[in-house]
XYZ file of C-alpha atoms in Angstrom:
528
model
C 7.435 -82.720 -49.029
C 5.286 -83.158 -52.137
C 8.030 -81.321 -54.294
C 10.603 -83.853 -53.073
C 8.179 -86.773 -54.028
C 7.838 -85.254 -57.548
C 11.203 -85.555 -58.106
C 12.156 -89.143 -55.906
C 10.159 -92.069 -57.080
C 11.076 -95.108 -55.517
C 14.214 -96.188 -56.817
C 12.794 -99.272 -58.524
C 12.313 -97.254 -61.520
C 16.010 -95.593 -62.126
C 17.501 -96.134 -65.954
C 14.645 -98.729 -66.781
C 12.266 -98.175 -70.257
C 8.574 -98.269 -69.988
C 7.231 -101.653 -70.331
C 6.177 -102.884 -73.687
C 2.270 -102.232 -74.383
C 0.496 -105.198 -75.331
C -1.005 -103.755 -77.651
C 1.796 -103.196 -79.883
C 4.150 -100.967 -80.789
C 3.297 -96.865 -80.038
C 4.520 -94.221 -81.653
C 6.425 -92.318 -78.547
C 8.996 -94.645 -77.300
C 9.977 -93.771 -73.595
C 12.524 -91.347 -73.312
C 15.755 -91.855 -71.606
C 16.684 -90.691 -68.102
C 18.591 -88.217 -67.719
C 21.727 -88.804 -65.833
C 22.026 -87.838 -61.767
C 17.960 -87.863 -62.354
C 16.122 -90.308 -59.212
C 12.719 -89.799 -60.864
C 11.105 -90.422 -64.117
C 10.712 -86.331 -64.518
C 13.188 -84.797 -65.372
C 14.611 -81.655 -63.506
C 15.537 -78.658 -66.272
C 18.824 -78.220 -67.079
C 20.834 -76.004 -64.470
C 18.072 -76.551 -61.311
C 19.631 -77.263 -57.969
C 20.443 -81.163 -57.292
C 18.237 -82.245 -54.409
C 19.822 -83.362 -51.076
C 18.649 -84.349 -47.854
C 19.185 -80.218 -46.977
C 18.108 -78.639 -49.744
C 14.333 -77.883 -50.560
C 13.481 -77.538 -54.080
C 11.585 -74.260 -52.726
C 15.374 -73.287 -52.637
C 15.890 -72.977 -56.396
C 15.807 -69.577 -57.427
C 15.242 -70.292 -60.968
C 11.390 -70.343 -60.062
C 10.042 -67.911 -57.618
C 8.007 -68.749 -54.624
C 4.307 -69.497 -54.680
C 2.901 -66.616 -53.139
C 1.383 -67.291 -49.741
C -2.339 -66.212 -50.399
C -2.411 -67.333 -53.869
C -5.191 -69.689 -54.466
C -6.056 -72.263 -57.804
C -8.204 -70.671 -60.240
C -10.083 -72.914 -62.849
C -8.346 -71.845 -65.961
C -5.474 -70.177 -67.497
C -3.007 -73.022 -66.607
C -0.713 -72.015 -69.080
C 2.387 -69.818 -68.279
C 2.250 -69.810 -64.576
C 6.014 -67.775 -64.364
C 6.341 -64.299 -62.723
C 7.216 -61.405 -64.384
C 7.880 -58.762 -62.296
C 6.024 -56.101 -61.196
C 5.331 -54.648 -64.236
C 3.815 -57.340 -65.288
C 5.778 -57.672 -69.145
C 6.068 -60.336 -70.371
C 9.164 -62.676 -70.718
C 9.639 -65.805 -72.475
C 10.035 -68.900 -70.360
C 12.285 -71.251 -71.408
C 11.033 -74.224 -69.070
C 7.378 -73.933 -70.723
C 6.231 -75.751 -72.852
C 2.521 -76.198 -73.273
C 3.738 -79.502 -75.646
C 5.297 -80.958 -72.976
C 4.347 -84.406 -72.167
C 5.987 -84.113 -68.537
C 3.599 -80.764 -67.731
C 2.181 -80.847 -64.726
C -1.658 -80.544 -64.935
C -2.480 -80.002 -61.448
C 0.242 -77.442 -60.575
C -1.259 -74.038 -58.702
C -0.838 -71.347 -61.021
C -0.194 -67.699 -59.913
C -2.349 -65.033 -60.183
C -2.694 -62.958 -63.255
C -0.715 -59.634 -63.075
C -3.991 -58.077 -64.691
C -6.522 -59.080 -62.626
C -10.137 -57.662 -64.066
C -11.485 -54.560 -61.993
C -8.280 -53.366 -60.716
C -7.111 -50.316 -61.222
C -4.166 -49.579 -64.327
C -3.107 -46.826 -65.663
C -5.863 -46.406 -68.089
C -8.128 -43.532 -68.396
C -11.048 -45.908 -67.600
C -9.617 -47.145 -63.951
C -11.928 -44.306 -62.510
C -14.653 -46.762 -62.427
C -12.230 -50.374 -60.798
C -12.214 -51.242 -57.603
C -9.995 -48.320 -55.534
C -8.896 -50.834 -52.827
C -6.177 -52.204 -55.322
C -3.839 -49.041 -55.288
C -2.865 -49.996 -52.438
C -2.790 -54.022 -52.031
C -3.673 -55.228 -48.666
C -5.343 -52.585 -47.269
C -8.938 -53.741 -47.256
C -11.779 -52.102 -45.905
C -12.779 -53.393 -42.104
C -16.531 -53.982 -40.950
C -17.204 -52.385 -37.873
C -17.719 -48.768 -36.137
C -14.130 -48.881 -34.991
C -12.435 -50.806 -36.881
C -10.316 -49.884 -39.743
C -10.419 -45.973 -40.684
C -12.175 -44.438 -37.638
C -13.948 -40.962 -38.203
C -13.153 -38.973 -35.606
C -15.305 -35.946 -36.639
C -18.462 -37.791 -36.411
C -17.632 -39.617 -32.888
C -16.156 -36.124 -31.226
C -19.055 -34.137 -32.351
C -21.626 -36.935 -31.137
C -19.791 -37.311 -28.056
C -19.554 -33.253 -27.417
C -23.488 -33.054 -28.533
C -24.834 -35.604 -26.112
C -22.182 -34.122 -23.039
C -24.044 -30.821 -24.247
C -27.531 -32.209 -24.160
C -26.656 -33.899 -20.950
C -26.052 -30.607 -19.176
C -29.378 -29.011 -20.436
C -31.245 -31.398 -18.626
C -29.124 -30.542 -15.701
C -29.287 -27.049 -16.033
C -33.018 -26.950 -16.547
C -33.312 -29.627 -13.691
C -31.312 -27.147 -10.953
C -33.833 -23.583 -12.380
C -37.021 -25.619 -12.326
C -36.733 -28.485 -10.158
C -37.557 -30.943 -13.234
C -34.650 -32.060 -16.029
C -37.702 -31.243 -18.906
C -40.109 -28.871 -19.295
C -43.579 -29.413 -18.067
C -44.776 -25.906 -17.054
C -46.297 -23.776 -18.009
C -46.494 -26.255 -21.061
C -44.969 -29.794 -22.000
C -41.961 -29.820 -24.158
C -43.363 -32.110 -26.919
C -39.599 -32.959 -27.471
C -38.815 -33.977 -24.327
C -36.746 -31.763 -23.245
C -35.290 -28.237 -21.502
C -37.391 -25.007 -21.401
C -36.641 -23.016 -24.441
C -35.523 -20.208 -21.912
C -32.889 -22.403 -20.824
C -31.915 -22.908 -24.105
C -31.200 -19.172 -24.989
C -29.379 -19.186 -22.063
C -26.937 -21.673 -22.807
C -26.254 -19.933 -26.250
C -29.197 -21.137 -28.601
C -30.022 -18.698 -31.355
C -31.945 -15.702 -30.696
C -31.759 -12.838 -32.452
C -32.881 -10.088 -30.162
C -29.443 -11.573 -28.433
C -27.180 -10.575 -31.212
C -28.397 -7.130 -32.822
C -30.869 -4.637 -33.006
C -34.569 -5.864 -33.272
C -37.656 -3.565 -34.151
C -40.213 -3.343 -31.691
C -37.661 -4.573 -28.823
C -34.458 -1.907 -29.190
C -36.838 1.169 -30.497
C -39.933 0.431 -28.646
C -41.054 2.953 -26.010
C -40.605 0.980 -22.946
C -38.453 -1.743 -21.213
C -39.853 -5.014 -22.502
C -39.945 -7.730 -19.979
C -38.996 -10.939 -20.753
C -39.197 -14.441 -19.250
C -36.325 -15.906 -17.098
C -34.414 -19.050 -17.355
C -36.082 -20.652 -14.404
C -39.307 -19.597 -15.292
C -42.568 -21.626 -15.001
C -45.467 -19.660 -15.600
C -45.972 -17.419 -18.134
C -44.901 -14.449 -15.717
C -42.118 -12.119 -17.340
C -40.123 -10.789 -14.611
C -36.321 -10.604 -16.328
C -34.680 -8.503 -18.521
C -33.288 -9.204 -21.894
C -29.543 -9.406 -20.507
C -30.628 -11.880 -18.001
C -32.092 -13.861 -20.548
C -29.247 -13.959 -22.548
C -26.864 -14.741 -20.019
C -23.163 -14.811 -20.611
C -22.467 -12.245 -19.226
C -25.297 -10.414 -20.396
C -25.968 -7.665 -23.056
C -25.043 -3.664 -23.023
C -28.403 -1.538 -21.586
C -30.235 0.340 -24.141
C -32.412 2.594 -23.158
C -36.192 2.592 -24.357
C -36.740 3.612 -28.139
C -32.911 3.639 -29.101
C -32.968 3.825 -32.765
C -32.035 0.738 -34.478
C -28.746 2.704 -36.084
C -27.399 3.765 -33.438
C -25.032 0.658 -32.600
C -23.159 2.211 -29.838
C -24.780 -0.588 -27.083
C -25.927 -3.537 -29.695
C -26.275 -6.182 -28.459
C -23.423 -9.014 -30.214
C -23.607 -12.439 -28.651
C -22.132 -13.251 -32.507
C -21.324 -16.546 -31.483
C -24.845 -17.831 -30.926
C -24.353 -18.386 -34.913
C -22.046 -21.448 -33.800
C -22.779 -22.406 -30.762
C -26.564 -23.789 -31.517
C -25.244 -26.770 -33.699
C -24.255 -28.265 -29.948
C -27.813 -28.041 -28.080
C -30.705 -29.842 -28.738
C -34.329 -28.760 -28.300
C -35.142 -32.343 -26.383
C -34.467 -36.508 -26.544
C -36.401 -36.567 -29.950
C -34.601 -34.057 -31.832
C -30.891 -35.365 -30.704
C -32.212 -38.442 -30.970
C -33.155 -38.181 -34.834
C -30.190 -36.369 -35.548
C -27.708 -38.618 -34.259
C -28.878 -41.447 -35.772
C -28.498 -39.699 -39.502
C -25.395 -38.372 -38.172
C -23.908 -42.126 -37.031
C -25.055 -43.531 -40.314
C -24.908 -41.150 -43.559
C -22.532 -38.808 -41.749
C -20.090 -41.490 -41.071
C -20.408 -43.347 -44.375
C -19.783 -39.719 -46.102
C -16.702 -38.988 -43.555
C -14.826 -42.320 -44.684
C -15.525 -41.368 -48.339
C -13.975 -37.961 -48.570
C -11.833 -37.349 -45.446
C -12.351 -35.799 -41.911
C -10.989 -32.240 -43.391
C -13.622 -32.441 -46.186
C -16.147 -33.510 -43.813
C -15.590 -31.286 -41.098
C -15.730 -28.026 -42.912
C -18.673 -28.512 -44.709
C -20.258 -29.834 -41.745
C -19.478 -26.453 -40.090
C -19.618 -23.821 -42.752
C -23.542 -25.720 -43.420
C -24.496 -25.537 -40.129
C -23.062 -21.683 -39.701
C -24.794 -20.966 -42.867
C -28.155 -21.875 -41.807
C -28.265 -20.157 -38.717
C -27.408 -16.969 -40.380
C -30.192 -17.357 -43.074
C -32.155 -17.827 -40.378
C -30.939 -15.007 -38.170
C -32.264 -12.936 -41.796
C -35.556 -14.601 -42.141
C -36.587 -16.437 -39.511
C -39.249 -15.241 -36.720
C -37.195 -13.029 -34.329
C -38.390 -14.488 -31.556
C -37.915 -17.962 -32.044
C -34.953 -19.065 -30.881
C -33.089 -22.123 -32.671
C -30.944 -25.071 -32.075
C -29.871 -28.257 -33.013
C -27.120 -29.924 -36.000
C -29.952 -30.014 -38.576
C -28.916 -27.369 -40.833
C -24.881 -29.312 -40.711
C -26.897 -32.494 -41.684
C -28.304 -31.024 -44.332
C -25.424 -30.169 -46.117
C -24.020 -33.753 -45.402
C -27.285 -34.949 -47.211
C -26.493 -32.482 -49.860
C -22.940 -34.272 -50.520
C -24.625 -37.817 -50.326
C -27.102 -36.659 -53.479
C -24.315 -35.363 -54.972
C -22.395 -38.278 -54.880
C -25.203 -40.725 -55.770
C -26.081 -38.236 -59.335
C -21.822 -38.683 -59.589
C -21.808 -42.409 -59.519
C -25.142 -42.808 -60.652
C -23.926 -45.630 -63.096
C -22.176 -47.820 -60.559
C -24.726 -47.802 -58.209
C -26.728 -51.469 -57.529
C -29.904 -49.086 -57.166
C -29.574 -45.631 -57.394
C -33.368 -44.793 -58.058
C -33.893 -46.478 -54.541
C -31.260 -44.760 -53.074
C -32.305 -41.291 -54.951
C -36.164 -41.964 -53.382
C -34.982 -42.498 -49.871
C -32.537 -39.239 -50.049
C -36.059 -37.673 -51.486
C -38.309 -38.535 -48.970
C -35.557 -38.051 -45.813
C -35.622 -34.480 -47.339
C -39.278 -34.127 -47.824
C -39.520 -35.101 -43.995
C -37.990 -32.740 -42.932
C -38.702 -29.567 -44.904
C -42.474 -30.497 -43.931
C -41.487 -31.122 -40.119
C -39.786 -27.301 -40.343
C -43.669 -26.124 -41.482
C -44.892 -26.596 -38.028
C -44.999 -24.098 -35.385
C -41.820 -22.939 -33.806
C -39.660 -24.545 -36.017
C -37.016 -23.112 -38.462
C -37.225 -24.521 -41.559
C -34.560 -21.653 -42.997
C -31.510 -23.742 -41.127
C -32.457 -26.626 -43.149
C -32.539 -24.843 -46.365
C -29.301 -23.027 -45.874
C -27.476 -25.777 -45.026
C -28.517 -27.671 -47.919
C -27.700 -25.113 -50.158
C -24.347 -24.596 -48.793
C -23.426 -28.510 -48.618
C -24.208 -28.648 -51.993
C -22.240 -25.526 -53.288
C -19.404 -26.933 -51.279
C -19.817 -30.414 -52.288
C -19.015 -29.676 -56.120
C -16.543 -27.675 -55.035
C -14.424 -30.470 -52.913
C -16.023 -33.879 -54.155
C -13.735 -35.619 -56.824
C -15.567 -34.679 -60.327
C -17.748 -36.996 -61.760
C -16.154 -39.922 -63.235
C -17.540 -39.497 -66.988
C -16.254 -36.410 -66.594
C -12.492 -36.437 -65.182
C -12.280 -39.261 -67.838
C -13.203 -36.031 -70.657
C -10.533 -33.959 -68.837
C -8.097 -36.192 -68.145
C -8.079 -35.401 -64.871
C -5.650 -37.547 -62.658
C -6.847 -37.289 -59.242
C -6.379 -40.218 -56.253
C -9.465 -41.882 -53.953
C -9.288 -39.186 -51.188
C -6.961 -40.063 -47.950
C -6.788 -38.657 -44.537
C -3.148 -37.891 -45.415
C -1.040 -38.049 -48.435
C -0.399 -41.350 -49.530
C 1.585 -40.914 -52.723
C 4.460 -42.974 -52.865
C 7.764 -41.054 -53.161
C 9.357 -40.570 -56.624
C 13.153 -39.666 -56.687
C 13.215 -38.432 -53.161
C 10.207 -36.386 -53.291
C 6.683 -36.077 -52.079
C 3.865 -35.851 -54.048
C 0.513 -34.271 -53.308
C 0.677 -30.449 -52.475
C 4.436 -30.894 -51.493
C 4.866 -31.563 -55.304
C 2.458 -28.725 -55.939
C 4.437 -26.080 -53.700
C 7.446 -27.041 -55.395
C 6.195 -26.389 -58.951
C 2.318 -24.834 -58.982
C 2.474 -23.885 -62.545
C 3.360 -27.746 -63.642
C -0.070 -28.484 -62.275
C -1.968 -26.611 -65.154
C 0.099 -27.276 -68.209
C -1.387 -29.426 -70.356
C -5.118 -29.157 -69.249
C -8.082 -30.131 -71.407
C -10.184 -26.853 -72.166
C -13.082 -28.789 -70.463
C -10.852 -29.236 -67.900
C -10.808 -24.985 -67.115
C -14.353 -24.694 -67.546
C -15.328 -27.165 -64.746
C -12.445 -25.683 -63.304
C -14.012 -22.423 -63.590
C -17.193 -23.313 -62.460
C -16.536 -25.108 -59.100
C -13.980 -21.302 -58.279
C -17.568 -20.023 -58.744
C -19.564 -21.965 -56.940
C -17.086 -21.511 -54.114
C -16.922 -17.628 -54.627
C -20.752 -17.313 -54.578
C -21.280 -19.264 -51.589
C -18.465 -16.803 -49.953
C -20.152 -13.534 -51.541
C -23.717 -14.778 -50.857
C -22.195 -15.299 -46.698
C -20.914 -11.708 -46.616
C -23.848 -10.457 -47.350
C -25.935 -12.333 -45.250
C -23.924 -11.041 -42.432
C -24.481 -7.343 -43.811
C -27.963 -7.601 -43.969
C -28.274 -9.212 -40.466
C -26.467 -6.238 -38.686
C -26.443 -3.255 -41.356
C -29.229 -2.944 -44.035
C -31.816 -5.272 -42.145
C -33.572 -5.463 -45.187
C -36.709 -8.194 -45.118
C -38.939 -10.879 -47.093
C -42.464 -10.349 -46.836
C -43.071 -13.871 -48.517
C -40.047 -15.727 -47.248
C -41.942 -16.554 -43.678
C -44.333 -18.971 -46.040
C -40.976 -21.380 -46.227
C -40.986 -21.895 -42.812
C -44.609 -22.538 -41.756
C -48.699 -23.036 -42.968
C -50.714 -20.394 -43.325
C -52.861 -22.045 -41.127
C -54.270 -20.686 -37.879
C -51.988 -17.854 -38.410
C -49.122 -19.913 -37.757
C -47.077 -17.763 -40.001
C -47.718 -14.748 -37.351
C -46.224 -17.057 -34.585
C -42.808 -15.662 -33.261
C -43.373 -11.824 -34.331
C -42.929 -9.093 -31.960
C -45.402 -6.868 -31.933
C -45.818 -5.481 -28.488
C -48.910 -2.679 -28.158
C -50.354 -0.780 -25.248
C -53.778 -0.688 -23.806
C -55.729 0.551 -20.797
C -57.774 -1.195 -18.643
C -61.431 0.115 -17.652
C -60.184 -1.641 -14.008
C -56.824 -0.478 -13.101
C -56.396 2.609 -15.547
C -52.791 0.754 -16.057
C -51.136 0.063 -18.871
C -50.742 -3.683 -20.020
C -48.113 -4.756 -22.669
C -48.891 -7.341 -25.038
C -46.944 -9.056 -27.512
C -43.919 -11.408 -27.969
C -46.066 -13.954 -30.673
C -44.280 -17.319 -29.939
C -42.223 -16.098 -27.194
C -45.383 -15.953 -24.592
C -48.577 -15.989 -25.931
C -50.222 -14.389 -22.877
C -49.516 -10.631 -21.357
C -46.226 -10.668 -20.579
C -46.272 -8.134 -17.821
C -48.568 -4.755 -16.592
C -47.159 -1.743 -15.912
């Protein structure tokens, strides 16, 4: 071994000086060997004689050389250990003076390596890896922390998707729609999709000009392919159906309303065709999953949720009553919402955060303008966004300017609680259950403001729920101007999706022909 070699020279050199220098006398005259010594270096005093057994790696008065250590171009001076706490204690074998140093020795690494995290108030901004040493972030979809949100949601959305185009394959002998028009998305009828649960709000409550109106509307069926209505709303709806009302029921009287409530849920599974699941998964595979291994699955999921419910309900409030709705774009939206938010958090420690702040800009400016067109629902968008980004200052960690202004002490988030035990117990909320009121003594009054603000932000979004539910199936108050955030006034798009049924005689047939249903079926929908 090269330690053995250090200290056994050939033998040739045992008790006998340094040769004289020819050059005359110096001033350091060689110094004598120690006794027991078999090399020209001494051993200090008290280290384990070397035998044909024994290692030197066996002499405790040094500790090991740490496996993964590796030579570093300077600080080759004290190269002992000093315990995990890293204080420092004199060694009495070092001497930087010492003629018998050895200058190409491996040194150990410094307990204080720069970016790691300490327990200063400025670690908020170090590398969060080093709490806990040799865990190290894997490359990879599965490898490492996997995010099982964002896989069991993509999985369950593209089983879901998968039986639409079955469904809509067995009513209409093709897995899309191509009569009476082509499904620009490729995909199911949009009769299918109320069907399987989509959002449509003459489903779920009272509607003016369906429940009140004079006579039975028709409407279309779920294997339709013409523009024939020949079904009535509880086929339509499916499920079992919905309670018979009889011609011009007034909308208070809630005795047989219908309440398909879930069809506020149930749309974030189904997708309107291979373009729209197609978009969405790919923002949900790359920002969703990036945002679910920085705050959690809990986190994720129930903004993920609560955005997505939220947006279907503002829509259910505002949107066209006869459009119905699917797809996870109102959930995304309040995943987008926490990726802003954390960008304007760590705006500082960003490589390029105006880069990253355009492309956040323009994926939102995409699709605000794509929820303009015709038979879209922009209001999912926007109520998920707001809602992801009420919730997002209300479970992100704070900024890190400002939890260094209130001293706040909070850990990189984890899946599950990974402080370490102290005296037997657990930290986290088990500490926290144990003593709640230890948790707010000696707070900053900063520290209760933002304190107070995120309780708001979190009671507002709750209040502002309520009474979205309220309005849908109480006051049914509307918003004359609130259609122009979901479409152009061109070519009376903004008219698409009313109900407005009317009747009229015919010169011919002295019948009665109902019209109506804007966005539903643009032609008659049946004669009477």
């Amino acid at each position: 071994m090269a330690a053995n070699d250090y200290y056994n020279d050939p033998p040739l050199r045992i008790n006998q000086p340094l040769p004289p220098d020819p050059h005359g006398p110096r001033l350091n005259n060689p110094l004598p060997p120690t006794p027991l010594s078999t090399s020209p270096h001494p051993r200090p005093t008290g280290a384990t004689p070397i035998s044909p057994v024994a290692s030197p790696f066996d002499d405790h008065t040094y500790p090991d050389y740490p496996i993964n250590s590796k030579p570093t171009p300077s600080n080759y001076g004290d190269t002992g250990y000093h315990g995990a706490g890293g204080g420092y204690q004199p060694n009495p074998y070092h001497d930087s003076s010492d003629p018998f140093t050895d200058q190409n020795a491996i040194p150990l690494h410094s307990q204080h390596s720069q970016g790691k995290l300490d327990g200063s108030p400025t670690r908020y901004n170090a590398d969060p890896e080093s709490r806990f040493p040799g865990q190290q972030k894997k490359k990879g979809w599965f490898k490492g922390k996997i995010t099982w949100v964002v896989y069991i949601l993509t999985t369950v959305q593209i089983g879901v998707f998968i039986g639409e185009l079955i469904k809509n394959a067995i009513l209409t002998k093709s897995p899309i729609e191509i009569h009476p028009q082509f499904n620009i998305m490729i995909g199911p009828s949009p009769y299918v999709l109320i069907n399987m649960g989509a959002r449509f709000t003459p489903c779920m409550h009272n509607v003016h000009n369906v429940t009140d109106f004079q006579l039975e509307l028709p409407w279309q069926c779920p294997n339709s392919t013409t523009n024939d209505a020949a079904c009535t709303l509880s086929q339509l709806c499916g499920f079992g159906g919905v309670p018979y009302q009889k011609p011009g029921t007034p909308l208070s009287d809630r005795s047989h309303e219908p309440n398909q409530w879930f069809r506020f849920i149930v749309p974030m599974f189904l997708h309107a065709g291979i373009i729209h699941i197609g978009f969405n998964m790919l923002l949900q595979l790359t920002l969703g999953r990036d945002m679910e291994l920085e705050i959690g699955s809990l986190r994720f999921a129930v903004v993920y949720f609560c955005s997505g419910i939220f947006g279907f309900v503002l829509g259910g409030n505002y949107a066209a009553p006869s459009i119905s709705s699917t797809g996870a774009s109102g959930s995304l939206f309040g995943i987008l919402a926490l990726v802003l938010l954390d960008l304007v958090y760590n705006w500082s420690t960003r490589r390029s955060p105006i880069k990253d702040l355009l492309f956040i800009i323009l994926d939102i400016a995409i699709a605000f303008v794509l929820g303009l067109l015709p038979g879209l629902d922009n209001f999912s968008h926007i109520g998920g966004f707001l809602c992801g980004l009420v919730l997002g200052i209300c479970l992100l960690r704070s900024p890190p300017a400002l939890r260094e202004r209130v001293g706040a002490d909070e850990p990189p988030y984890a899946a599950v609680d990974t402080t370490p035990l102290v005296d037997g117990e657990g930290g986290g909320i088990k500490k926290f259950a144990k003593q709640p009121l230890g948790f707010f003594k000696g707070r900053k009054p900063f520290w209760w403001v933002w304190w107070l603000f995120r309780a708001g932000c979190l009671t507002g979004v709750l209040v502002g729920f309520i009474l979205l539910l309220k309005n849908f199936y109480v006051w049914r108050n509307e918003c004359s101007w609130c259609k122009h955030l979901s479409c152009l006034p061109v070519s009376n798009w903004c008219d698409i999706g009313a109900i407005r049924p009317e009747i009229v005689t015919t010169n011919t047939t002295s019948k009665r022909d109902l019209f109506g249903l804007d966005g539903l079926a643009s032609l008659p929908l049946g004669a009477f």
